[in-house]
Amino acid sequence: MTRTEDLVLLEREGAVRTIRLNAPERRNALDADLLRELAAAIETVRADGDARALIVAGAGKSFCAGADLGGMFGDITRPVHELRRHLKGVYGSFLGIRDLTIPTIAAVQGAAVGAGMNIALACDIVVAGPRAAFGPTFAEIGLHPGGGCSFMLTERMGPAQATAALLSGDIIKADNAIRLGLANLLADEPEAKARELATRFAARSPELNANIKRSVQIATTSDLATSVDFESWAQASSVGSDEFGSYLDNFGKA
């Protein structure tokens, strides 16, 4: 059967963009076509000078049930070096979210499993609904984690909790995801909350948002002196902004 609908939708509302996985009949499971459309949507957002914030969401009851494994790996009898090259291309289909300079927010209303969880974790902020479920389930099917999963879980949960999660392969429900730092916020309507945040962030200077993201990246990979060096430049640059000037005019005078 030929599918006529787009597998990934790119929606625009003011300065906020929404990338929506759009295969609800298969719980937004990833195949080559969907990943190709996802990569294209991310690139479109990256090149969109009017985009100020991004929401990533899934149509239907699931965020993303993970990869169509047959479609993901193709011929598994190929040499390891060939499979490795292929998989790095697959990972690149969604890890481009991490390279965006605008704030990115995942709205996770249901299952986010395997590579589907990775897509959510690639965002700056994860908003989980009451029925959200995060599945680092790779080991349970005899598969090593991929797609940046080890890095992003460690980034959010720390090495001890990330190791435990990856070894167990258990599903992590919304309340535990918040407790562990896997998700940032719990909301009854995660996409509505994500939109509220995105609209708030989009109203700010894009340079300020980009520099905040860059500052955190530097802080996680460098020493205090390097971090302070960048912060001093970025804060000095922001002093001349219209937003800060308006604040001083209204509240900053003795």
C-alpha positions as a printed NumPy array, in Angstrom:
array([[  0.   ,   0.   ,   0.   ],
       [  1.341,   3.436,  -0.895],
       [  1.247,   5.981,   1.904],
       [  0.088,   9.436,   0.815],
       [  0.498,  11.287,   4.14 ],
       [  3.751,  12.8  ,   5.315],
       [  5.515,  10.685,   7.923],
       [  6.85 ,  13.839,   9.579],
       [  4.93 ,  17.095,   9.79 ],
       [  6.564,  20.487,  10.206],
       [  4.117,  22.936,  11.753],
       [  4.571,  26.686,  12.146],
       [  2.922,  28.931,  14.729],
       [  4.518,  32.345,  14.947],
       [  8.189,  31.819,  15.842],
       [  7.553,  28.307,  17.219],
       [  8.084,  25.253,  15.033],
       [  6.73 ,  21.769,  15.761],
       [  8.18 ,  18.603,  14.264],
       [  5.563,  15.873,  14.606],
       [  6.216,  12.181,  13.95 ],
       [  3.138,  11.2  ,  11.971],
       [  2.748,   7.43 ,  11.795],
       [  0.324,   6.822,  14.68 ],
       [ -0.932,   3.515,  13.262],
       [  2.485,   2.021,  14.05 ],
       [  3.114,   4.178,  17.128],
       [  5.489,   6.395,  15.124],
       [  8.049,   3.601,  14.777],
       [ 11.103,   4.679,  12.82 ],
       [ 11.94 ,   3.365,   9.376],
       [ 14.206,   4.711,   6.645],
       [ 11.497,   6.912,   5.118],
       [ 10.478,   8.49 ,   8.41 ],
       [ 14.089,   9.095,   9.4  ],
       [ 14.762,  10.712,   6.038],
       [ 11.811,  13.067,   6.503],
       [ 12.853,  13.776,  10.095],
       [ 16.372,  14.748,   9.026],
       [ 14.921,  17.027,   6.345],
       [ 12.575,  18.696,   8.843],
       [ 15.421,  19.33 ,  11.285],
       [ 17.502,  20.862,   8.504],
       [ 14.555,  23.065,   7.478],
       [ 14.25 ,  24.351,  11.038],
       [ 18.002,  24.925,  11.235],
       [ 17.877,  27.068,   8.083],
       [ 14.738,  28.958,   9.148],
       [ 15.835,  32.37 ,  10.34 ],
       [ 12.389,  33.05 ,  11.812],
       [ 12.339,  29.933,  14.02 ],
       [ 12.928,  30.758,  17.676],
       [ 11.94 ,  27.512,  19.439],
       [ 11.14 ,  23.916,  18.478],
       [  8.707,  21.344,  19.878],
       [  9.155,  17.677,  18.98 ],
       [  6.001,  15.583,  19.374],
       [  4.359,  12.386,  18.196],
       [  0.913,  11.908,  16.68 ],
       [ -1.478,   9.582,  18.466],
       [ -0.96 ,   7.892,  21.825],
       [  2.783,   7.222,  21.528],
       [  5.734,   9.546,  21.143],
       [  7.802,   6.936,  19.288],
       [  7.88 ,   3.16 ,  19.787],
       [ 11.464,   2.936,  18.551],
       [ 12.939,   1.579,  15.357],
       [ 11.578,  -0.858,  12.855],
       [ 14.574,  -3.077,  13.516],
       [ 14.537,  -4.841,  10.162],
       [ 14.473,  -1.507,   8.389],
       [ 17.022,   0.017,  10.747],
       [ 19.802,  -2.527,  10.284],
       [ 19.138,  -3.924,   6.823],
       [ 21.46 ,  -6.814,   6.011],
       [ 22.873,  -7.793,   9.415],
       [ 25.374, -10.168,   7.799],
       [ 27.418,  -7.231,   6.54 ],
       [ 30.818,  -6.665,   8.16 ],
       [ 30.792,  -4.697,  11.401],
       [ 32.562,  -1.709,   9.83 ],
       [ 29.845,  -1.435,   7.155],
       [ 27.023,  -1.708,   9.7  ],
       [ 28.772,   0.877,  11.853],
       [ 28.943,   3.356,   8.983],
       [ 25.274,   2.736,   8.196],
       [ 24.21 ,   3.185,  11.829],
       [ 26.084,   6.454,  12.228],
       [ 24.059,   7.735,   9.283],
       [ 20.863,   6.601,  10.995],
       [ 21.839,   8.353,  14.223],
       [ 22.514,  11.542,  12.297],
       [ 18.873,  11.602,  11.191],
       [ 17.799,  12.8  ,  14.636],
       [ 20.911,  13.883,  16.534],
       [ 20.891,  17.083,  14.477],
       [ 18.338,  18.303,  17.034],
       [ 21.201,  18.697,  19.491],
       [ 23.025,  21.034,  17.12 ],
       [ 20.181,  23.54 ,  16.859],
       [ 20.89 ,  26.854,  18.558],
       [ 17.216,  27.467,  19.408],
       [ 15.556,  25.942,  22.507],
       [ 14.135,  22.477,  21.803],
       [ 11.388,  20.776,  23.826],
       [ 10.112,  17.202,  23.588],
       [  6.437,  16.651,  24.437],
       [  6.231,  12.985,  25.441],
       [  2.643,  11.855,  25.92 ],
       [  3.191,   8.094,  25.752],
       [  5.819,   5.495,  24.937],
       [  9.302,   6.683,  23.948],
       [ 11.293,   3.508,  23.438],
       [ 14.819,   2.816,  22.182],
       [ 15.673,   5.206,  19.357],
       [ 12.368,   6.951,  20.043],
       [ 13.582,   7.788,  23.531],
       [ 16.805,   9.103,  22.   ],
       [ 14.832,  11.595,  19.905],
       [ 13.233,  12.961,  23.068],
       [ 16.56 ,  13.078,  24.916],
       [ 18.14 ,  15.004,  22.044],
       [ 15.969,  17.96 ,  23.059],
       [ 16.978,  20.511,  25.683],
       [ 13.846,  19.968,  27.78 ],
       [ 11.626,  16.889,  28.095],
       [  8.011,  17.406,  29.196],
       [  6.381,  14.114,  30.193],
       [  2.69 ,  13.366,  30.403],
       [  1.188,  11.046,  33.052],
       [  1.272,   8.132,  30.577],
       [  4.807,   8.787,  29.355],
       [  7.116,   5.778,  29.448],
       [ 10.805,   5.835,  28.568],
       [ 12.386,   2.602,  27.378],
       [ 16.167,   2.105,  27.341],
       [ 15.341,  -1.463,  26.328],
       [ 18.301,  -2.263,  24.07 ],
       [ 19.939,  -4.901,  26.289],
       [ 16.657,  -6.75 ,  26.745],
       [ 16.77 ,  -7.711,  23.066],
       [ 20.504,  -8.417,  23.014],
       [ 21.422,  -5.077,  21.46 ],
       [ 23.994,  -2.525,  22.592],
       [ 22.553,   0.993,  23.083],
       [ 22.994,   3.302,  20.105],
       [ 22.016,   6.706,  18.795],
       [ 23.755,   8.586,  21.601],
       [ 21.694,   6.81 ,  24.259],
       [ 24.618,   6.083,  26.611],
       [ 25.817,   9.69 ,  26.387],
       [ 22.423,  11.337,  26.803],
       [ 21.284,   9.114,  29.677],
       [ 24.573,   9.742,  31.483],
       [ 24.226,  13.457,  30.805],
       [ 20.795,  13.519,  32.429],
       [ 20.98 ,  10.803,  35.096],
       [ 24.657,  10.458,  35.959],
       [ 26.807,   7.377,  35.307],
       [ 25.482,   5.136,  38.084],
       [ 21.81 ,   5.568,  37.21 ],
       [ 22.503,   5.417,  33.473],
       [ 24.398,   2.137,  33.873],
       [ 21.571,   0.671,  35.958],
       [ 18.949,   1.775,  33.437],
       [ 20.837,   0.375,  30.449],
       [ 21.666,  -2.931,  32.122],
       [ 18.118,  -3.502,  33.351],
       [ 16.391,  -2.348,  30.173],
       [ 13.268,  -1.633,  32.231],
       [ 10.582,   0.834,  31.193],
       [ 10.804,   4.055,  33.221],
       [  7.409,   5.584,  33.998],
       [  6.823,   9.323,  34.127],
       [  7.175,   9.837,  37.884],
       [ 10.464,   7.933,  38.017],
       [ 11.678,   9.756,  34.911],
       [ 11.236,  13.042,  36.766],
       [ 12.943,  11.698,  39.888],
       [ 15.921,  10.407,  37.897],
       [ 16.304,  13.571,  35.814],
       [ 15.375,  11.79 ,  32.59 ],
       [ 12.48 ,  14.224,  32.113],
       [ 12.327,  17.817,  33.305],
       [  8.638,  18.457,  33.828],
       [  5.436,  16.472,  34.368],
       [  2.27 ,  17.913,  32.834],
       [ -1.238,  16.579,  32.237],
       [ -1.067,  17.982,  28.702],
       [  2.61 ,  17.769,  27.759],
       [  2.291,  19.364,  24.341],
       [  0.352,  22.307,  25.753],
       [  3.04 ,  22.801,  28.388],
       [  5.759,  22.474,  25.761],
       [  4.015,  25.129,  23.671],
       [  3.777,  27.44 ,  26.667],
       [  7.515,  27.113,  27.239],
       [  8.382,  27.427,  23.562],
       [  6.324,  30.597,  23.208],
       [  8.034,  32.088,  26.253],
       [ 11.51 ,  31.214,  24.983],
       [ 10.719,  32.392,  21.445],
       [  9.953,  35.88 ,  22.749],
       [ 13.554,  36.287,  23.894],
       [ 16.599,  37.287,  21.899],
       [ 17.778,  34.331,  19.8  ],
       [ 21.362,  35.295,  20.596],
       [ 20.639,  35.045,  24.334],
       [ 19.086,  31.588,  23.951],
       [ 21.926,  30.375,  21.742],
       [ 24.591,  31.692,  24.112],
       [ 22.912,  30.067,  27.13 ],
       [ 22.962,  26.72 ,  25.341],
       [ 26.593,  27.249,  24.34 ],
       [ 27.522,  28.257,  27.884],
       [ 26.14 ,  25.007,  29.291],
       [ 27.996,  22.992,  26.634],
       [ 31.245,  24.695,  27.61 ],
       [ 30.559,  24.122,  31.31 ],
       [ 30.167,  20.37 ,  30.767],
       [ 33.358,  19.96 ,  28.761],
       [ 35.771,  22.571,  30.133],
       [ 37.121,  24.009,  33.36 ],
       [ 35.802,  26.921,  35.399],
       [ 38.177,  29.449,  33.826],
       [ 37.03 ,  28.575,  30.301],
       [ 33.399,  28.739,  31.375],
       [ 33.831,  32.111,  33.074],
       [ 35.695,  33.433,  30.028],
       [ 32.723,  32.672,  27.779],
       [ 30.152,  33.86 ,  30.33 ],
       [ 31.913,  37.2  ,  30.737],
       [ 31.819,  37.758,  26.966],
       [ 28.199,  36.615,  26.599],
       [ 26.949,  38.626,  29.558],
       [ 28.818,  41.723,  28.39 ],
       [ 27.217,  41.258,  24.959],
       [ 23.741,  40.969,  26.462],
       [ 24.082,  44.196,  28.476],
       [ 23.431,  46.204,  25.32 ],
       [ 20.27 ,  44.298,  24.381],
       [ 16.892,  45.992,  24.124],
       [ 15.464,  43.511,  26.633],
       [ 18.001,  44.35 ,  29.324],
       [ 17.777,  48.057,  28.578],
       [ 14.008,  47.931,  29.026],
       [ 14.431,  46.105,  32.334],
       [ 16.851,  48.763,  33.588],
       [ 14.489,  51.54 ,  32.526],
       [ 11.635,  49.982,  34.447],
       [ 13.242,  48.34 ,  37.478],
       [ 16.969,  49.019,  37.578],
       [ 17.069,  52.589,  38.823],
       [ 17.495,  53.367,  42.505]])
